[in-house]
Short mmCIF file of C-alpha atoms and ligand atoms in Angstrom, two decimals:
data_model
loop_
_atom_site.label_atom_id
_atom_site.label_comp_id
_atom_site.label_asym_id
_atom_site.label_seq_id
_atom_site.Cartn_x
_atom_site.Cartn_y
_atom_site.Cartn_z
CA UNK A 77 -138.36 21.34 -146.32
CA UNK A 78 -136.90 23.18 -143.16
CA UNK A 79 -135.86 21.23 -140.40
CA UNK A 80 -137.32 22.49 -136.97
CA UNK A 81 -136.88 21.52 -133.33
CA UNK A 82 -139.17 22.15 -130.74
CA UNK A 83 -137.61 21.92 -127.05
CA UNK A 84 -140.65 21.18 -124.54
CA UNK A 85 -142.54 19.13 -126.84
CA UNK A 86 -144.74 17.65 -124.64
CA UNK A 87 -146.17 20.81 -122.73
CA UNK A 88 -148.77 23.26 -123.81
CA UNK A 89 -147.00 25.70 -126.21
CA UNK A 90 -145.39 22.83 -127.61
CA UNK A 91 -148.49 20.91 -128.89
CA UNK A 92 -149.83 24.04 -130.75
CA UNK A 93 -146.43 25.40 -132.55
CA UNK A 94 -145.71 21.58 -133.79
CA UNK A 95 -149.39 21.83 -134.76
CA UNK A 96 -148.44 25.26 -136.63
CA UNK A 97 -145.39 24.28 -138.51
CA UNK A 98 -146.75 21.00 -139.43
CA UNK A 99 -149.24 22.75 -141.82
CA UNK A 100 -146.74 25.23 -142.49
CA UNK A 101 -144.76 22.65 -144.04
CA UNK A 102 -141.78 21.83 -141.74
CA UNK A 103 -140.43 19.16 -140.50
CA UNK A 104 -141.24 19.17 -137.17
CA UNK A 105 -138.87 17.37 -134.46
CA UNK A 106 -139.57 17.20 -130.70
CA UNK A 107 -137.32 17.43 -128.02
CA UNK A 108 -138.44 15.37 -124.84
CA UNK A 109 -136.79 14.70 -122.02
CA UNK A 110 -136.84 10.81 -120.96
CA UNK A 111 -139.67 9.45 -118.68
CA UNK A 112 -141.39 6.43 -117.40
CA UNK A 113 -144.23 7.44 -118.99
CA UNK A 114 -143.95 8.90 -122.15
CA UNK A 115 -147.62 10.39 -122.31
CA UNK A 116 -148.16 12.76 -125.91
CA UNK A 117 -151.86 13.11 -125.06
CA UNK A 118 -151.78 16.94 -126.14
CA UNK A 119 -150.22 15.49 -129.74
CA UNK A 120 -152.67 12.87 -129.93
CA UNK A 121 -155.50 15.09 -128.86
CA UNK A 122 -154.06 17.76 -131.69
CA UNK A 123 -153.63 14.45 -134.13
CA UNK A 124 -150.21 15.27 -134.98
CA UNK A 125 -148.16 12.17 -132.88
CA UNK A 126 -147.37 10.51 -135.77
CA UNK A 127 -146.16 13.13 -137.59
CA UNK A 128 -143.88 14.50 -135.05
CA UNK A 129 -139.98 13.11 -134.83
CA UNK A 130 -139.32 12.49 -131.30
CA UNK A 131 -135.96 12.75 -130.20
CA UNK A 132 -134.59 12.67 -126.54
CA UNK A 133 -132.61 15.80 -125.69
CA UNK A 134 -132.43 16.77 -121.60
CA UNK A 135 -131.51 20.64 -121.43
CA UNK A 136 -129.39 19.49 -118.00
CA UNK A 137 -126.81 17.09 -120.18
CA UNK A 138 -124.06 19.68 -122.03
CA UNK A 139 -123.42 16.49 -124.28
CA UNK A 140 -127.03 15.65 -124.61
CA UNK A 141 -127.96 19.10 -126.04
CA UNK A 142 -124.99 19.71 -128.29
CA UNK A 143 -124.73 16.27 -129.83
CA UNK A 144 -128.54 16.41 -131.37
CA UNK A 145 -127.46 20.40 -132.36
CA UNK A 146 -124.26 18.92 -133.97
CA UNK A 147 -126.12 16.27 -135.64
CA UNK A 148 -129.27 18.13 -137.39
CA UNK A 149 -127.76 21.30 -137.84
CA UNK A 150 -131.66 22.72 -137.67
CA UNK A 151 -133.27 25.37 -139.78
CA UNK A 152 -135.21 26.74 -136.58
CA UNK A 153 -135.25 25.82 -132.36
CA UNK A 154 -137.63 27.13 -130.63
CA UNK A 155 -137.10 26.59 -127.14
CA UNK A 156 -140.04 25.80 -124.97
CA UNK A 157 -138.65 23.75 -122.62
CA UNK A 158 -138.98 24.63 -118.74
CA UNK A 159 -139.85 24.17 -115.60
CA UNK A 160 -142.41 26.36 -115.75
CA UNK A 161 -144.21 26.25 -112.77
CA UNK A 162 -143.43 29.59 -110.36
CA UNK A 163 -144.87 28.04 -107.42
CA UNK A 164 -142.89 25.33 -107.77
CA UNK A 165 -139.83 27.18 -108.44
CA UNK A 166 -139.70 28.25 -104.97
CA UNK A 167 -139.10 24.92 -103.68
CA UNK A 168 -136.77 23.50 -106.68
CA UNK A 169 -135.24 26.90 -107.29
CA UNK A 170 -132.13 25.26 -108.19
CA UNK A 171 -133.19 22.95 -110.55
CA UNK A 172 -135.19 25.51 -112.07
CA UNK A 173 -132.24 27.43 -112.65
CA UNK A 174 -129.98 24.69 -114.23
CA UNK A 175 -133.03 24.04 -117.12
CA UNK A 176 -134.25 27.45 -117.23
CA UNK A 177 -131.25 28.96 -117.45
CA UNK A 178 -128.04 26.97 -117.92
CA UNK A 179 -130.57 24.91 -120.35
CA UNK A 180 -130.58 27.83 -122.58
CA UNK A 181 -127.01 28.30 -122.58
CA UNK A 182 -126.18 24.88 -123.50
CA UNK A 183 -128.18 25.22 -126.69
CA UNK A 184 -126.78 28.93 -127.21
CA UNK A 185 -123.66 27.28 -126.79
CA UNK A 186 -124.12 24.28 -128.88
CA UNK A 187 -125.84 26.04 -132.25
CA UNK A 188 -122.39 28.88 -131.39
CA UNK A 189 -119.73 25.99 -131.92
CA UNK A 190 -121.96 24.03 -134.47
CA UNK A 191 -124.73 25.39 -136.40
CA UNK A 192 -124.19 29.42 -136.50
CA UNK A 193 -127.31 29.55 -138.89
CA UNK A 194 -129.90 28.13 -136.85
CA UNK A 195 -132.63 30.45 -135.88
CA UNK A 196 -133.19 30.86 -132.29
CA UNK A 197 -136.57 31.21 -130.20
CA UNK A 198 -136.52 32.03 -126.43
CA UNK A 199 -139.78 31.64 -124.33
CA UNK A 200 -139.30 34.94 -122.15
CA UNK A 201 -141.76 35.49 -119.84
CA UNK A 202 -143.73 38.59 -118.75
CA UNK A 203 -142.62 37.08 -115.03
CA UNK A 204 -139.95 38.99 -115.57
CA UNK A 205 -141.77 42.58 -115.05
CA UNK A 206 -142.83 40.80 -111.56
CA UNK A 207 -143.27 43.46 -109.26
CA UNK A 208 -144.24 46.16 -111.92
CA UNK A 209 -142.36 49.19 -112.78
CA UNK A 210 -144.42 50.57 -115.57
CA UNK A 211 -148.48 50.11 -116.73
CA UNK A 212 -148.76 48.49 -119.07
CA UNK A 213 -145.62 46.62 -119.43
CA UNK A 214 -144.12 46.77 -122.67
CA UNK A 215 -140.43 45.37 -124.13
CA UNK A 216 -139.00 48.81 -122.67
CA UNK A 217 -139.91 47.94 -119.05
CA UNK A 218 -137.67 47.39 -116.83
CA UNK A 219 -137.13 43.81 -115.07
CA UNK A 220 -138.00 42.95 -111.43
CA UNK A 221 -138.62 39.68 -111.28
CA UNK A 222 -140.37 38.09 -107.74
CA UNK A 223 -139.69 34.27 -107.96
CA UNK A 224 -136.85 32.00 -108.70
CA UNK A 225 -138.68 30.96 -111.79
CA UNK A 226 -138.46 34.82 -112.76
CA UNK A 227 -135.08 35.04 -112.82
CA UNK A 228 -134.01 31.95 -113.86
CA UNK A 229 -135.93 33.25 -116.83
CA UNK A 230 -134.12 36.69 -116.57
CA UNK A 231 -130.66 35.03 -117.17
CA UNK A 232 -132.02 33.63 -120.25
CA UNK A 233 -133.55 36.27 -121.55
CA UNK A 234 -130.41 38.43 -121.45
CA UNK A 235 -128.13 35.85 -122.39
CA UNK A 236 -129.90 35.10 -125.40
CA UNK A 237 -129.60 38.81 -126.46
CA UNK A 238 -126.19 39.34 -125.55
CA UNK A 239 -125.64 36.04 -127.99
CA UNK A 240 -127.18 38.06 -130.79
CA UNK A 241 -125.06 41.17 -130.51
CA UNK A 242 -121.96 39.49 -129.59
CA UNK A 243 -121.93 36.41 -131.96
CA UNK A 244 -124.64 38.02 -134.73
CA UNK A 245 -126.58 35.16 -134.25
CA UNK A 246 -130.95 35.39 -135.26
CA UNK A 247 -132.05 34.93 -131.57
CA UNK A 248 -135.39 36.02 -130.89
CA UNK A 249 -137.21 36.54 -127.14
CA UNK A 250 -141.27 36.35 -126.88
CA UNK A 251 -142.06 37.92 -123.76
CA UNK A 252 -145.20 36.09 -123.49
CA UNK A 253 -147.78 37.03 -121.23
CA UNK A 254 -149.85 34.38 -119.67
CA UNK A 255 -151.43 31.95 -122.19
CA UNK A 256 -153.65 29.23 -121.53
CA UNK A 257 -156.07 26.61 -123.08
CA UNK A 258 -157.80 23.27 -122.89
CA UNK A 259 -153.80 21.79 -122.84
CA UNK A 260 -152.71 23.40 -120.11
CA UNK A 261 -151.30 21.78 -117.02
CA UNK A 262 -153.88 21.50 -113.99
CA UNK A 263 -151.48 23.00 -111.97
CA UNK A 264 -151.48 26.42 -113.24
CA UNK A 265 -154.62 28.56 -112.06
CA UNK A 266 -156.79 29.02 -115.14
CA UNK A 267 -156.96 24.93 -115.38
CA UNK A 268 -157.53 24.17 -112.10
CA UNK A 269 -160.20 26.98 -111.85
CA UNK A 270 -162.58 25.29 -115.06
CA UNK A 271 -161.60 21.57 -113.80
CA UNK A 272 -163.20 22.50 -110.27
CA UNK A 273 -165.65 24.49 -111.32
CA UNK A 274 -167.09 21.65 -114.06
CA UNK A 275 -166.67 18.97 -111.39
CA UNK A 276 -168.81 20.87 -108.94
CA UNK A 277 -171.45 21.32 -111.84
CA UNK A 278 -171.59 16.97 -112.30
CA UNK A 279 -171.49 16.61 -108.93
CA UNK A 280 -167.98 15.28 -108.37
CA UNK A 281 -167.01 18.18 -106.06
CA UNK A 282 -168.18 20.03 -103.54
CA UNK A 283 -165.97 22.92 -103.32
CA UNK A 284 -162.67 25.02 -105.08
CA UNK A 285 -159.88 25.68 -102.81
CA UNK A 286 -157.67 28.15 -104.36
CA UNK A 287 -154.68 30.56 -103.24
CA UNK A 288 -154.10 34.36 -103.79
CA UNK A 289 -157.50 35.53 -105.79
CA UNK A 290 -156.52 39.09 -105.70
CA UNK A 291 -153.50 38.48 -108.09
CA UNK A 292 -154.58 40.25 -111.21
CA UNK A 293 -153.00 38.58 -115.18
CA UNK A 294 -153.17 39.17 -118.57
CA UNK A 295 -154.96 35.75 -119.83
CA UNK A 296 -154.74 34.93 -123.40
CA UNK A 297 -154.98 32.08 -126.33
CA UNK A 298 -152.00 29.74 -126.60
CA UNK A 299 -152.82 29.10 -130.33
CA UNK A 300 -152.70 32.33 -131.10
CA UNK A 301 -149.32 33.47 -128.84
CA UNK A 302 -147.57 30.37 -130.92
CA UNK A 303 -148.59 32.02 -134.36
CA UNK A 304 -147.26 35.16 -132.82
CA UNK A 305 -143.69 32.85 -131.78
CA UNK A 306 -143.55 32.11 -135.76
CA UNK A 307 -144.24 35.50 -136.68
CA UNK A 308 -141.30 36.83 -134.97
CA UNK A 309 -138.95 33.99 -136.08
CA UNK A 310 -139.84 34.31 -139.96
CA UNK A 311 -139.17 38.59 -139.52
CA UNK A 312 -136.78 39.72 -141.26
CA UNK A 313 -134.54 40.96 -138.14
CA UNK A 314 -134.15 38.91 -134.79
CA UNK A 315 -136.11 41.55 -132.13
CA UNK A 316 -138.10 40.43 -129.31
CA UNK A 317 -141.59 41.52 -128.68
CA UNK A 318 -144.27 41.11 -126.17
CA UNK A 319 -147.69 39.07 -126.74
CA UNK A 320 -150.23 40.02 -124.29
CA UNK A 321 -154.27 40.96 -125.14
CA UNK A 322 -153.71 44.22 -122.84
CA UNK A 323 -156.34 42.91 -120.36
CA UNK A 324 -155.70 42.42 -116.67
CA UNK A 325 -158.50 40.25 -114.25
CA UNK A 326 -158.09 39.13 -110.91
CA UNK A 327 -158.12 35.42 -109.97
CA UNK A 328 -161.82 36.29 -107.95
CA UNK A 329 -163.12 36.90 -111.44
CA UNK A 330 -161.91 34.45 -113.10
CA UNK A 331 -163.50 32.27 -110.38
CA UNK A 332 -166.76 34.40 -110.91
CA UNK A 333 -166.69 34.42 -114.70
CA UNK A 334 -166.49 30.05 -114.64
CA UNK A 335 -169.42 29.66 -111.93
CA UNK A 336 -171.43 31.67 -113.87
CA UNK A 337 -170.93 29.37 -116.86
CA UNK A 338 -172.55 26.74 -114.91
CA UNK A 339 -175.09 29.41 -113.75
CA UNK A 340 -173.99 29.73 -110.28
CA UNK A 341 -173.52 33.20 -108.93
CA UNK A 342 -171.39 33.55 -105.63
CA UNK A 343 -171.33 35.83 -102.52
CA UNK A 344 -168.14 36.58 -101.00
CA UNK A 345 -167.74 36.76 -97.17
CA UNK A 346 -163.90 37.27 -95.51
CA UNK A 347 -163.23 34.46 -92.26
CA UNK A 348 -160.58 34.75 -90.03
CA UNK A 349 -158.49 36.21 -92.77
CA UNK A 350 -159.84 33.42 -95.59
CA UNK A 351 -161.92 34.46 -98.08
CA UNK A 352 -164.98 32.21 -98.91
CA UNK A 353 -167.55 31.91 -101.24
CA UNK A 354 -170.96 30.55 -101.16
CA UNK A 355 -174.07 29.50 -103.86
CA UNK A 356 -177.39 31.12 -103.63
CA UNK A 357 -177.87 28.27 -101.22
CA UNK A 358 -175.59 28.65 -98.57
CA UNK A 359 -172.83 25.42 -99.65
CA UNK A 360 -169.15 26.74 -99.80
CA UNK A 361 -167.86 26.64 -103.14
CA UNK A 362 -164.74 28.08 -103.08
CA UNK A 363 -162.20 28.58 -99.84
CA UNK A 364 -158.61 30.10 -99.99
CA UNK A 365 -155.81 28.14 -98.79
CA UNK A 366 -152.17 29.52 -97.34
CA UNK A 367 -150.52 26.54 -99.02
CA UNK A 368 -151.63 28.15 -102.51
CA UNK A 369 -150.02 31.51 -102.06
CA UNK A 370 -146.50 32.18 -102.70
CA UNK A 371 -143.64 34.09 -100.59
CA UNK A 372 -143.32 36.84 -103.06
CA UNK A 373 -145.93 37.26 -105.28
CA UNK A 374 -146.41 39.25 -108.99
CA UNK A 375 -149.25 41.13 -107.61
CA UNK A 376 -150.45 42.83 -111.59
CA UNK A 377 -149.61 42.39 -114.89
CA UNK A 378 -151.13 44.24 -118.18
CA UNK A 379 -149.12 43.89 -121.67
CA UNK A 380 -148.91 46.55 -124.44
CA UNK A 381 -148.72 44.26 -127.66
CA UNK A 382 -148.43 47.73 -130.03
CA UNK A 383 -144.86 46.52 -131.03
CA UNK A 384 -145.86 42.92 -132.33
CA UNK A 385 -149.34 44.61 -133.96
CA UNK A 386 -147.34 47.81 -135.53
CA UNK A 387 -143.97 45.35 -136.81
CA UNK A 388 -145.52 41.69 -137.22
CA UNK A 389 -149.10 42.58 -137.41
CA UNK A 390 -149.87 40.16 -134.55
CA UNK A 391 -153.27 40.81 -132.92
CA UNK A 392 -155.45 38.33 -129.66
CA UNK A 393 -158.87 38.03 -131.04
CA UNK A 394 -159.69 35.58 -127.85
CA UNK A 395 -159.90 38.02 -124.65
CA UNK A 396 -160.84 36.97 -121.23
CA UNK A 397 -164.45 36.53 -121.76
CA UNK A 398 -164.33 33.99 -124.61
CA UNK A 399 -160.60 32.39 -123.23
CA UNK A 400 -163.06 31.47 -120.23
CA UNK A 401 -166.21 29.77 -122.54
CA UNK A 402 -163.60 27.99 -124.90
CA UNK A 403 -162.03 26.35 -121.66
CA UNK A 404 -165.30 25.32 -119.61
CA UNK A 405 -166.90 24.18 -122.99
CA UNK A 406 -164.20 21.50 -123.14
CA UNK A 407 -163.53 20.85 -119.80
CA UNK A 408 -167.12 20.01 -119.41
CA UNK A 409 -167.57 17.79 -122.75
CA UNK A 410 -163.96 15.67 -121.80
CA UNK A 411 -165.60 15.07 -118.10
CA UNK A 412 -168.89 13.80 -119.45
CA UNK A 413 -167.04 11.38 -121.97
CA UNK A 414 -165.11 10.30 -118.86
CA UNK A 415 -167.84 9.82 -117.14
CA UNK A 416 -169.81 7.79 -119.95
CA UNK A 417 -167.16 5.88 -120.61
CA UNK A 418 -166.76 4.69 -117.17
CA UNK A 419 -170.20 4.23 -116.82
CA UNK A 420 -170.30 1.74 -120.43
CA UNK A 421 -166.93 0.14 -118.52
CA UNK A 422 -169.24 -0.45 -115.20
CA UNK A 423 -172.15 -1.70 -116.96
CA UNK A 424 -170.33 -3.60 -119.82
P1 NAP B 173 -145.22 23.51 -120.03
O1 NAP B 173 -146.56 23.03 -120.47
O2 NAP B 173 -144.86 23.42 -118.61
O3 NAP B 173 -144.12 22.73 -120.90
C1 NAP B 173 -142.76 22.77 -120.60
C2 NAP B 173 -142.08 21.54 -121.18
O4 NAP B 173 -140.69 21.60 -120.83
C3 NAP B 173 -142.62 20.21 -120.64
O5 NAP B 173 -142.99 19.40 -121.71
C4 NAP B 173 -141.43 19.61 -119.88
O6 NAP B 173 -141.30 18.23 -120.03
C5 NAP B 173 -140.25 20.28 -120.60
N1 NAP B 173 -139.04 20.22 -119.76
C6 NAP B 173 -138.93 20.52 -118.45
N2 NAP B 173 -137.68 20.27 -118.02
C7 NAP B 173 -136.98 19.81 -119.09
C8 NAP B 173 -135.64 19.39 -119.28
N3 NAP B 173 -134.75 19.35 -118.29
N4 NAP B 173 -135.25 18.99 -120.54
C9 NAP B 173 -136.14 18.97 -121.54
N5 NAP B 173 -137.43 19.36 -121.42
C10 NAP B 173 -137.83 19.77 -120.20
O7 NAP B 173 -145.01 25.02 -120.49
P2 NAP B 173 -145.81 25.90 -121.57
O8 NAP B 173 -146.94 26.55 -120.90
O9 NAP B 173 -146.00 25.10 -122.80
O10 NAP B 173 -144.74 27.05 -121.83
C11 NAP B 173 -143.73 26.92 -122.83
C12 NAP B 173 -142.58 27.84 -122.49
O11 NAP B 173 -143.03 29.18 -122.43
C13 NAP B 173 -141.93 27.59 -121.13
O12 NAP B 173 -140.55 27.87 -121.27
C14 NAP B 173 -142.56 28.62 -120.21
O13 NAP B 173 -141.70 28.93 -119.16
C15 NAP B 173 -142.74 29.76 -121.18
N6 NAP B 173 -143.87 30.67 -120.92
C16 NAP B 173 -145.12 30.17 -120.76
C17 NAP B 173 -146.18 31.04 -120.61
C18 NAP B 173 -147.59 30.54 -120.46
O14 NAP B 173 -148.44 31.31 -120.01
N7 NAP B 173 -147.89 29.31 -120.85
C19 NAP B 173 -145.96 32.43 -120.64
C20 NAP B 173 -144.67 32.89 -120.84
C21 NAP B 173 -143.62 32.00 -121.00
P3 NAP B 173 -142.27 17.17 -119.30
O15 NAP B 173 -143.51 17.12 -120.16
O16 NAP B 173 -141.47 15.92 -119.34
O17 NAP B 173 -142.56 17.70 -117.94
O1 F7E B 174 -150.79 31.66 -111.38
C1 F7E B 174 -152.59 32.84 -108.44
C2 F7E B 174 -151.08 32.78 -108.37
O2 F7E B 174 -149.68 29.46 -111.73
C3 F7E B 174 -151.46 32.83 -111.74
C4 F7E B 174 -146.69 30.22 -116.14
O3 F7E B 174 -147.09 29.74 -117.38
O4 F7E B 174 -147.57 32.40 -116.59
C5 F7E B 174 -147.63 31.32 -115.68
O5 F7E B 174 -147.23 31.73 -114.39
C6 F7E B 174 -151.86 33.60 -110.50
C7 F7E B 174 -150.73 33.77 -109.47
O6 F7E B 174 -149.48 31.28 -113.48
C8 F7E B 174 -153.81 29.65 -107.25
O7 F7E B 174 -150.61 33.15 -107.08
C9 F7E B 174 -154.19 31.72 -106.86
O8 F7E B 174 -150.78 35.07 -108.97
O9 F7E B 174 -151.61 30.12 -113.22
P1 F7E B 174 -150.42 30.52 -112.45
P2 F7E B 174 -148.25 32.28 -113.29
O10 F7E B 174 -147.61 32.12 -111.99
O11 F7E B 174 -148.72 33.64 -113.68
C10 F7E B 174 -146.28 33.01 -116.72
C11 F7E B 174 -146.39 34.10 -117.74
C12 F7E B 174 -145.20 32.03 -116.99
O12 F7E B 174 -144.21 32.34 -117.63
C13 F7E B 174 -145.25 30.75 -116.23
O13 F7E B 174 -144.46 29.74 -116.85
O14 F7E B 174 -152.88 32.86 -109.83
N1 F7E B 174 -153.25 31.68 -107.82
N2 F7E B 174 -154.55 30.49 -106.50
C14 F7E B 174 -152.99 30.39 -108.09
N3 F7E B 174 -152.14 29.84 -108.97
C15 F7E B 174 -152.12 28.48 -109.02
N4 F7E B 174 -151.30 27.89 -109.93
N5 F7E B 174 -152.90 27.71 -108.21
C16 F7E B 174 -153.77 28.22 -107.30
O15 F7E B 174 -154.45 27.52 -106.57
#
């Protein structure tokens, strides 16, 4: 059985690889980082908890990281662990660095002096085209990343390729386009967008305030970019490709394409330089706010995925249109059990 280790266990990505390699047959461990409140909902809600080894490893402790590397000599890491929010970034650049970056090293580092065999993922990011150079972006692209979260991400990228030519070690870079799904953080904008959007259709909201909606991404699947992570570990050569569905939509339609889930269809008007948006009758449902925009922002981003189709065979069957019904299907059905079971708790 081989013996893998998933950094970032308890975030998005994480949930769905361990979810992966489980039924591929591994044995999955999980690297977490220690808090006060150990919550694996995304495990539980994927009913694979119990099946997961937990094991502490914080990418900031140099001791931390190589003792567990020393120890379980692994078959695979795939490292997931980040801080992986860009907005946040700017205000903890530092810290952002030291995980995103140094973090990688450490582990580089570690499997170098202790376990030359071990495969090696890196979750690259297609933050790192940031203010875009080429259309679409592709693994030939040059870099110009516009946050601190984009190049802490850009030292790890390149240091985990300079590892493979200079040590011949199997490190592999995903430069993932943006991925979402019922598991992701609320913070990030797809999330937030179906959580406001389904409150406002029960009645527990009145309106969305969001940042920049003329930002344009390349949305897909998270299940599907963590069969694509596997695909490029278990190839025969250590390359690094880029997962993207080749799609680009602004933020404004992805705030269109959820209210029209719940059948409500807005019109725009621009205030005082805010945008707003109102229902059919007249109630603001949606109002920009300054503190959601950033100080540099990655204005567009569209992904070729030709390399991982031609080489792995990789291929997003979940585009924009269905990425958007899969989330406000479930965002809907988790606030109406909320809501029932609060409503049994009241009454009971
Ligand atoms: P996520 O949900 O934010 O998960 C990141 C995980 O990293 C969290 O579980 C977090 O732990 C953990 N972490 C943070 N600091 C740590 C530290 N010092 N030591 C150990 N663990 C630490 O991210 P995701 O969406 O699953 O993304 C997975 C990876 O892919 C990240 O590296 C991200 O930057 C990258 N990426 C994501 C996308 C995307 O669209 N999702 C696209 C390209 C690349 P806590 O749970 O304790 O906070
Ligand atoms: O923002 C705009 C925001 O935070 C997307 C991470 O997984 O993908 C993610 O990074 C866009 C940006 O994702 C709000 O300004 C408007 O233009 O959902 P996001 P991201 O920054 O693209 C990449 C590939 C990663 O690697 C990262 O780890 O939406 N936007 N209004 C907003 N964004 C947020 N979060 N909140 C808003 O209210």
């Amino acid at each position: 059985m081989k013996k893998v280790l998933i950094t970032g266990i308890r975030g998005q990505d994480g949930a769905y690889l361990a979810k992966l390699l489980l039924e591929e047959g591994y044995e999955v461990y999980g690297a977490d980082r220690r808090s006060s409140d150990a919550s694996y909902w995304r495990l539980e809600k994927l009913k694979i908890k119990d099946k997961v080894k937990i094991i502490y490893m914080d990418l900031l402790e140099d001791s931390n990281v190589a003792e567990v590397i020393r120890e379980h000599r692994f078959d695979q890491i795939y490292n997931l662990a980040a801080q992986s929010f860009v907005h946040a970034s700017f205000k903890q650049p530092i810290l952002t660095s030291n995980v995103n970056s140094l973090g990688v090293l450490r582990i580089l580092e570690a499997i170098r002096m202790f376990s030359k065999d071990t495969k090696f993922y890196q979750a690259s990011t297609s933050e790192l085209f940031g203010k875009v150079i080429e259309i679409p972006q592709k693994e030939t692209t040059p870099f110009y990343p516009r946050s601190p979260y984009g190049v802490s991400k850009l030292f790890a990228h390149w240091i985990t390729v300079n590892y493979r030519e200079a040590y011949d070690m199997f490190n592999v870079c995903g430069i993932l386009f943006n991925h979402e799904s019922p598991l992701r953080s609320i913070e990030f904008v797809t999330k937030k967008v179906v959580n406001s959007v389904s409150k406002i259709k029960l009645g527990l909201l009145e309106k969305l305030e969001i940042g920049n909606i003329e930002a344009k991404r390349d949305w897909g699947y998270a299940p599907e970019y963590v069969y694509g992570m596997y695909l490029m570990m278990n190839h025969n050569v250590p390359e690094d490709f880029v997962l993207a569905t080749g799609e680009s939509h602004s933020v404004k339609e992805l705030i269109e394409k959820a209210f029209s889930f719940i059948d409500m269809y807005l019109r725009w008007e621009e205030k005082d330089g805010r945008f707003i948006a109102l229902d059919k009758n007249g109630n603001i449902r949606v109002v920009t706010d300054k503190q959601y925009y950033r100080p540099s922002e990655v204005d567009f981003l569209v992904g070729d995925y030709s390399k991982a189709k031609n080489v792995l065979g990789w291929e997003p069957k979940v585009k924009f249109d269905k990425l958007i019904e899969i989330m406000m299907t479930e965002e809907l059905k988790e606030l109406e059990k909320l809501r029932r079971n609060e409503n049994t708790i009241l009454q009971g």
